[in-house]
mmCIF file of C-alpha atoms in Angstrom:
data_model
loop_
_atom_site.group_PDB
_atom_site.id
_atom_site.type_symbol
_atom_site.label_atom_id
_atom_site.label_comp_id
_atom_site.label_asym_id
_atom_site.label_seq_id
_atom_site.Cartn_x
_atom_site.Cartn_y
_atom_site.Cartn_z
ATOM 1 C CA MET A 337 -21.304 25.521 13.400
ATOM 2 C CA ASN A 338 -24.903 26.530 12.718
ATOM 3 C CA ALA A 339 -24.133 26.781 9.009
ATOM 4 C CA LEU A 340 -22.717 23.256 9.024
ATOM 5 C CA ILE A 341 -25.814 21.928 10.792
ATOM 6 C CA ARG A 342 -28.004 23.662 8.241
ATOM 7 C CA PHE A 343 -25.942 22.131 5.441
ATOM 8 C CA ILE A 344 -26.370 18.635 6.907
ATOM 9 C CA THR A 345 -30.100 18.992 7.567
ATOM 10 C CA GLN A 346 -31.289 21.195 4.713
ATOM 11 C CA GLU A 347 -28.850 20.095 1.995
ATOM 12 C CA CYS A 348 -28.800 16.394 2.821
ATOM 13 C CA TYR A 349 -28.850 15.453 -0.876
ATOM 14 C CA PHE A 350 -25.447 17.200 -1.043
ATOM 15 C CA PHE A 351 -24.168 15.914 2.266
ATOM 16 C CA LEU A 352 -24.933 12.201 1.752
ATOM 17 C CA PRO A 353 -22.724 11.704 -1.356
ATOM 18 C CA MET A 354 -19.836 13.448 0.402
ATOM 19 C CA LEU A 355 -20.373 11.291 3.485
ATOM 20 C CA MET A 356 -20.361 8.106 1.406
ATOM 21 C CA LEU A 357 -17.140 9.134 -0.348
ATOM 22 C CA SER A 358 -15.456 9.895 2.969
ATOM 23 C CA LEU A 359 -16.504 6.548 4.492
ATOM 24 C CA VAL A 360 -15.290 4.569 1.480
ATOM 25 C CA ALA A 361 -12.013 6.500 1.475
ATOM 26 C CA ALA A 362 -11.474 5.878 5.194
ATOM 27 C CA ALA A 363 -12.149 2.158 4.740
ATOM 28 C CA LEU A 364 -9.628 1.920 1.876
ATOM 29 C CA VAL A 365 -6.949 3.788 3.832
ATOM 30 C CA VAL A 366 -7.389 1.570 6.904
ATOM 31 C CA TRP A 367 -7.359 -1.547 4.707
ATOM 32 C CA ARG A 368 -4.132 -0.483 2.981
ATOM 33 C CA TRP A 369 -2.531 0.388 6.329
ATOM 34 C CA LEU A 370 -3.368 -3.044 7.756
ATOM 35 C CA LEU A 371 -1.922 -4.711 4.665
ATOM 36 C CA ASN A 372 1.294 -2.743 5.115
ATOM 37 C CA LEU A 373 1.526 -3.834 8.736
ATOM 38 C CA ASN A 374 1.049 -7.467 7.754
ATOM 39 C CA ALA A 375 3.707 -7.214 5.025
ATOM 40 C CA ARG A 376 6.475 -5.989 7.316
ATOM 41 C CA THR A 377 9.373 -8.235 8.293
ATOM 42 C CA ASN A 378 11.828 -7.666 11.114
ATOM 43 C CA MET A 379 14.969 -8.781 9.323
ATOM 44 C CA GLU A 380 17.061 -8.631 12.485
ATOM 45 C CA ASP A 381 14.886 -11.363 14.014
ATOM 46 C CA PHE A 382 14.243 -13.304 10.840
ATOM 47 C CA LEU A 383 17.716 -13.620 9.338
ATOM 48 C CA PRO A 384 19.494 -15.435 12.220
ATOM 49 C CA VAL A 385 16.796 -18.113 12.377
ATOM 50 C CA PHE A 386 16.706 -18.392 8.589
ATOM 51 C CA GLN A 387 20.469 -18.675 8.333
ATOM 52 C CA ASP A 388 20.563 -21.340 11.028
ATOM 53 C CA LYS A 389 17.915 -23.438 9.281
ATOM 54 C CA LEU A 390 19.583 -23.021 5.903
ATOM 55 C CA GLN A 391 22.982 -24.052 7.233
ATOM 56 C CA LYS A 392 21.948 -26.904 9.503
ATOM 57 C CA GLU A 393 18.771 -28.295 7.937
ATOM 58 C CA GLY A 394 19.119 -27.383 4.265
ATOM 59 C CA VAL A 395 17.148 -25.511 1.626
ATOM 60 C CA GLU A 396 13.850 -27.382 2.081
ATOM 61 C CA SER A 397 13.648 -26.552 5.789
ATOM 62 C CA ALA A 398 14.515 -22.899 5.113
ATOM 63 C CA LEU A 399 11.852 -22.773 2.383
ATOM 64 C CA LYS A 400 9.186 -24.133 4.727
ATOM 65 C CA TYR A 401 10.187 -21.591 7.340
ATOM 66 C CA CYS A 402 9.894 -18.751 4.822
ATOM 67 C CA ARG A 403 6.444 -19.882 3.695
ATOM 68 C CA SER A 404 5.243 -19.941 7.298
ATOM 69 C CA GLN A 405 6.068 -16.253 7.803
ATOM 70 C CA ASN A 406 3.604 -13.395 7.291
ATOM 71 C CA GLY A 407 6.106 -10.857 5.991
ATOM 72 C CA ILE A 408 6.273 -10.314 2.265
ATOM 73 C CA ILE A 409 10.067 -10.681 2.054
ATOM 74 C CA PRO A 410 10.336 -14.248 3.403
ATOM 75 C CA ARG A 411 6.968 -15.480 2.143
ATOM 76 C CA LYS A 412 7.358 -14.325 -1.470
ATOM 77 C CA LEU A 413 10.862 -13.001 -2.127
ATOM 78 C CA TYR A 414 13.000 -15.551 -0.307
ATOM 79 C CA ALA A 415 10.639 -18.386 -1.203
ATOM 80 C CA ALA A 416 10.995 -17.550 -4.902
ATOM 81 C CA GLY A 417 14.769 -17.499 -4.577
ATOM 82 C CA LEU A 418 15.008 -20.773 -2.677
ATOM 83 C CA GLU A 419 12.697 -22.554 -5.110
ATOM 84 C CA SER A 420 15.198 -21.755 -7.892
ATOM 85 C CA SER A 421 18.322 -22.452 -5.847
ATOM 86 C CA ARG A 422 19.031 -25.774 -7.566
ATOM 87 C CA GLN A 423 19.485 -23.954 -10.877
ATOM 88 C CA GLY A 424 22.192 -21.677 -9.551
ATOM 89 C CA ILE A 425 22.725 -18.127 -8.333
ATOM 90 C CA ALA A 426 21.698 -16.551 -11.652
ATOM 91 C CA ALA A 427 18.357 -18.364 -11.574
ATOM 92 C CA MET A 428 17.776 -17.256 -7.986
ATOM 93 C CA LYS A 429 18.456 -13.652 -8.964
ATOM 94 C CA ARG A 430 16.028 -13.818 -11.895
ATOM 95 C CA ALA A 431 13.341 -15.480 -9.805
ATOM 96 C CA MET A 432 13.543 -12.858 -7.059
ATOM 97 C CA ALA A 433 13.538 -10.014 -9.610
ATOM 98 C CA ASN A 434 10.408 -11.466 -11.226
ATOM 99 C CA ALA A 435 8.770 -11.885 -7.817
ATOM 100 C CA ILE A 436 9.425 -8.234 -6.973
ATOM 101 C CA GLU A 437 8.190 -6.959 -10.327
ATOM 102 C CA LEU A 438 5.186 -9.223 -10.917
ATOM 103 C CA GLU A 439 3.933 -10.156 -7.451
ATOM 104 C CA ILE A 440 5.222 -7.993 -4.620
ATOM 105 C CA LEU A 441 5.011 -4.507 -6.140
ATOM 106 C CA PRO A 442 1.436 -5.049 -7.435
ATOM 107 C CA ASP A 443 0.465 -6.202 -3.943
ATOM 108 C CA LEU A 444 2.055 -3.120 -2.366
ATOM 109 C CA ASN A 445 0.292 -0.822 -4.861
ATOM 110 C CA PHE A 446 -3.070 -2.483 -4.220
ATOM 111 C CA LEU A 447 -5.806 0.090 -3.334
ATOM 112 C CA LEU A 448 -3.552 3.091 -4.063
ATOM 113 C CA ALA A 449 -5.275 3.824 -7.384
ATOM 114 C CA PRO A 450 -8.807 3.839 -5.847
ATOM 115 C CA ILE A 451 -7.602 6.092 -3.020
ATOM 116 C CA LEU A 452 -6.233 8.632 -5.492
ATOM 117 C CA ALA A 453 -9.353 8.307 -7.665
ATOM 118 C CA ILE A 454 -11.635 9.093 -4.722
ATOM 119 C CA ALA A 455 -9.501 12.136 -3.899
ATOM 120 C CA LYS A 456 -9.979 13.477 -7.418
ATOM 121 C CA VAL A 457 -13.633 12.502 -7.656
ATOM 122 C CA ALA A 458 -14.456 14.089 -4.282
ATOM 123 C CA THR A 459 -13.145 17.452 -5.470
ATOM 124 C CA MET A 460 -15.162 17.300 -8.684
ATOM 125 C CA VAL A 461 -18.308 16.100 -6.896
ATOM 126 C CA GLY A 462 -18.004 18.960 -4.410
ATOM 127 C CA LEU A 463 -17.677 21.471 -7.241
ATOM 128 C CA LEU A 464 -20.615 19.901 -9.078
ATOM 129 C CA LEU A 465 -22.833 20.089 -6.004
ATOM 130 C CA THR A 466 -21.805 23.706 -5.486
ATOM 131 C CA VAL A 467 -22.680 24.551 -9.094
ATOM 132 C CA PHE A 468 -26.114 22.931 -8.804
ATOM 133 C CA SER A 469 -26.786 24.756 -5.545
ATOM 134 C CA MET A 470 -25.645 28.073 -7.026
ATOM 135 C CA ILE A 471 -27.915 27.568 -10.032
ATOM 136 C CA ASN A 472 -30.888 27.023 -7.726
ATOM 137 C CA THR A 473 -29.909 30.037 -5.636
ATOM 138 C CA PHE A 474 -29.595 32.379 -8.610
ATOM 139 C CA SER A 475 -32.859 31.062 -10.015
ATOM 140 C CA ALA A 476 -34.512 31.918 -6.688
ATOM 141 C CA ILE A 477 -32.969 35.409 -6.814
ATOM 142 C CA ALA A 478 -34.293 35.883 -10.357
ATOM 143 C CA ASP A 479 -37.770 34.797 -9.306
ATOM 144 C CA ALA A 480 -37.633 37.174 -6.347
ATOM 145 C CA GLY A 481 -36.650 40.018 -8.710
ATOM 146 C CA LYS A 482 -39.582 39.329 -10.961
ATOM 147 C CA SER A 483 -41.969 39.413 -8.017
ATOM 148 C CA GLY A 484 -40.473 42.670 -6.719
ATOM 149 C CA GLN A 485 -39.023 41.158 -3.525
ATOM 150 C CA SER A 486 -35.347 41.435 -4.477
ATOM 151 C CA SER A 487 -34.925 44.595 -2.382
ATOM 152 C CA ASN A 488 -36.418 42.962 0.704
ATOM 153 C CA PRO A 489 -33.632 42.590 3.338
ATOM 154 C CA GLN A 490 -34.977 39.223 4.460
ATOM 155 C CA THR A 491 -34.837 37.920 0.898
ATOM 156 C CA VAL A 492 -31.256 39.129 0.467
ATOM 157 C CA THR A 493 -30.220 37.483 3.739
ATOM 158 C CA THR A 494 -31.877 34.216 2.782
ATOM 159 C CA GLN A 495 -30.178 34.059 -0.613
ATOM 160 C CA ALA A 496 -26.800 34.969 0.888
ATOM 161 C CA GLY A 497 -27.188 32.086 3.320
ATOM 162 C CA ALA A 498 -28.064 29.787 0.414
ATOM 163 C CA ILE A 499 -24.875 30.800 -1.391
ATOM 164 C CA GLY A 500 -22.910 30.054 1.773
ATOM 165 C CA LEU A 501 -24.491 26.608 1.993
ATOM 166 C CA ALA A 502 -23.593 25.961 -1.651
ATOM 167 C CA LEU A 503 -19.912 26.513 -0.880
ATOM 168 C CA PHE A 504 -19.994 23.710 1.691
ATOM 169 C CA GLY A 505 -20.012 21.265 -1.229
ATOM 170 C CA THR A 506 -16.641 22.538 -2.434
ATOM 171 C CA ALA A 507 -15.306 22.650 1.115
ATOM 172 C CA GLY A 508 -16.433 19.079 1.761
ATOM 173 C CA GLY A 509 -14.763 17.837 -1.402
ATOM 174 C CA LEU A 510 -11.494 19.525 -0.466
ATOM 175 C CA MET A 511 -11.666 18.183 3.080
ATOM 176 C CA ILE A 512 -11.881 14.668 1.661
ATOM 177 C CA ALA A 513 -9.327 15.139 -1.121
ATOM 178 C CA ILE A 514 -6.492 16.814 0.798
ATOM 179 C CA PRO A 515 -5.958 14.028 3.400
ATOM 180 C CA LEU A 516 -6.331 11.361 0.711
ATOM 181 C CA VAL A 517 -3.684 12.928 -1.522
ATOM 182 C CA PHE A 518 -1.338 13.213 1.454
ATOM 183 C CA THR A 519 -2.022 9.588 2.417
ATOM 184 C CA HIS A 520 -1.453 8.444 -1.156
ATOM 185 C CA VAL A 521 1.944 10.164 -1.218
ATOM 186 C CA LEU A 522 2.916 8.447 2.043
ATOM 187 C CA PHE A 523 1.847 5.046 0.724
ATOM 188 C CA LYS A 524 3.801 5.549 -2.518
ATOM 189 C CA ALA A 525 6.861 6.511 -0.502
ATOM 190 C CA ARG A 526 6.383 3.326 1.498
ATOM 191 C CA VAL A 527 6.282 1.295 -1.731
ATOM 192 C CA ASN A 528 9.529 2.856 -2.950
ATOM 193 C CA LYS A 529 11.199 2.223 0.400
ATOM 194 C CA SER A 530 9.972 -1.377 0.419
ATOM 195 C CA GLU A 531 11.367 -1.921 -3.068
ATOM 196 C CA VAL A 532 14.812 -0.806 -1.907
ATOM 197 C CA GLU A 533 14.545 -3.045 1.166
ATOM 198 C CA MET A 534 13.565 -6.042 -0.967
ATOM 199 C CA LYS A 535 16.484 -5.552 -3.342
ATOM 200 C CA SER A 536 18.825 -5.317 -0.368
ATOM 201 C CA ALA A 537 17.294 -8.441 1.188
ATOM 202 C CA ALA A 538 17.634 -10.324 -2.109
ATOM 203 C CA GLN A 539 21.309 -9.400 -2.280
ATOM 204 C CA ARG A 540 21.822 -10.608 1.272
ATOM 205 C CA LEU A 541 20.256 -13.947 0.381
ATOM 206 C CA LEU A 542 22.533 -14.344 -2.640
ATOM 207 C CA VAL A 543 25.610 -13.545 -0.575
ATOM 208 C CA LEU A 544 24.474 -15.912 2.174
ATOM 209 C CA PHE A 545 23.821 -18.714 -0.289
ATOM 210 C CA GLN A 546 27.188 -18.208 -1.964
ATOM 211 C CA THR A 547 28.990 -18.522 1.356
ATOM 212 C CA LEU A 548 27.040 -21.633 2.299
ATOM 213 C CA LYS A 549 27.295 -23.412 -1.052
ATOM 214 C CA PRO A 550 30.979 -24.419 -0.778
ATOM 215 C CA LYS A 551 30.303 -25.884 2.671
ATOM 216 C CA GLN A 552 27.458 -27.978 1.303
ATOM 217 C CA GLY A 553 29.695 -29.136 -1.524
ATOM 218 C CA ASP A 554 32.403 -30.122 0.895
ATOM 219 C CA LEU A 555 29.909 -32.094 2.921
ATOM 220 C CA LYS A 556 28.674 -33.895 -0.168
ATOM 221 C CA SER A 557 32.165 -34.739 -1.330
ATOM 222 C CA GLY A 558 33.033 -36.145 2.075
ATOM 223 C CA ALA A 559 29.833 -38.086 2.497
ATOM 224 C CA GLY A 560 31.175 -41.174 0.779
ATOM 225 C CA GLY A 561 33.746 -41.918 3.443
ATOM 226 C CA GLY A 562 37.065 -40.683 4.674
ATOM 227 C CA ALA A 563 39.857 -39.130 2.682
ATOM 228 C CA ARG A 564 41.596 -41.268 0.088
ATOM 229 C CA PRO A 565 44.924 -42.683 1.248
ATOM 230 C CA GLU A 566 48.022 -41.297 -0.383
ATOM 231 C CA PRO A 567 49.946 -43.671 -2.655
ATOM 232 C CA ALA A 568 53.025 -45.150 -1.078
ATOM 233 C CA ARG A 569 56.264 -43.567 -2.115
ATOM 234 C CA ARG A 570 59.008 -45.758 -3.546
#
């Protein structure tokens, strides 16, 4: 603990860059976590309401309902599919595939590259600070040898403590990098899981629309009046 306090107070020009990297990394991780929370959709609660609006009120009402949601599946995926519903099932499928590839996945991968970059940079910065500190320490040892003080026990103890302080740079970089790499892996796993969920949700929309389309057609065909009377038999 005393060595850490000495590192913070005496080697502040090493400690401040590491502190800034850790604060930026923490802010990015919290930001990405909040975005993931906002992108979630409880499909068990959403689908019954969506299906009811689609069946009873039509595509326009279902589209408005999807756009009013915060989740990424209704707001972007289902909205893209419903906007292309007039062109047929194939157009809906293409629109949702494009939405996943060009809009949703880039949003889910947002901030992951900077998080991984900080993890790598923190390790290299820690090593760089350690190298600079070691150079200064060995230069001090060389100067002490020239002045004949290298055999002094106090000088040896002081330089050993300086070497120990230099290693705090490497330790600090690793302490920042290891949690960030682990967090990055978790976020990437979340992206892959979300991609599977979106493809499943898109398939459910296509199946739902296919089952509802004949009913809408029947309603349209019967909108002009009752059934035609059969011709009288002779």
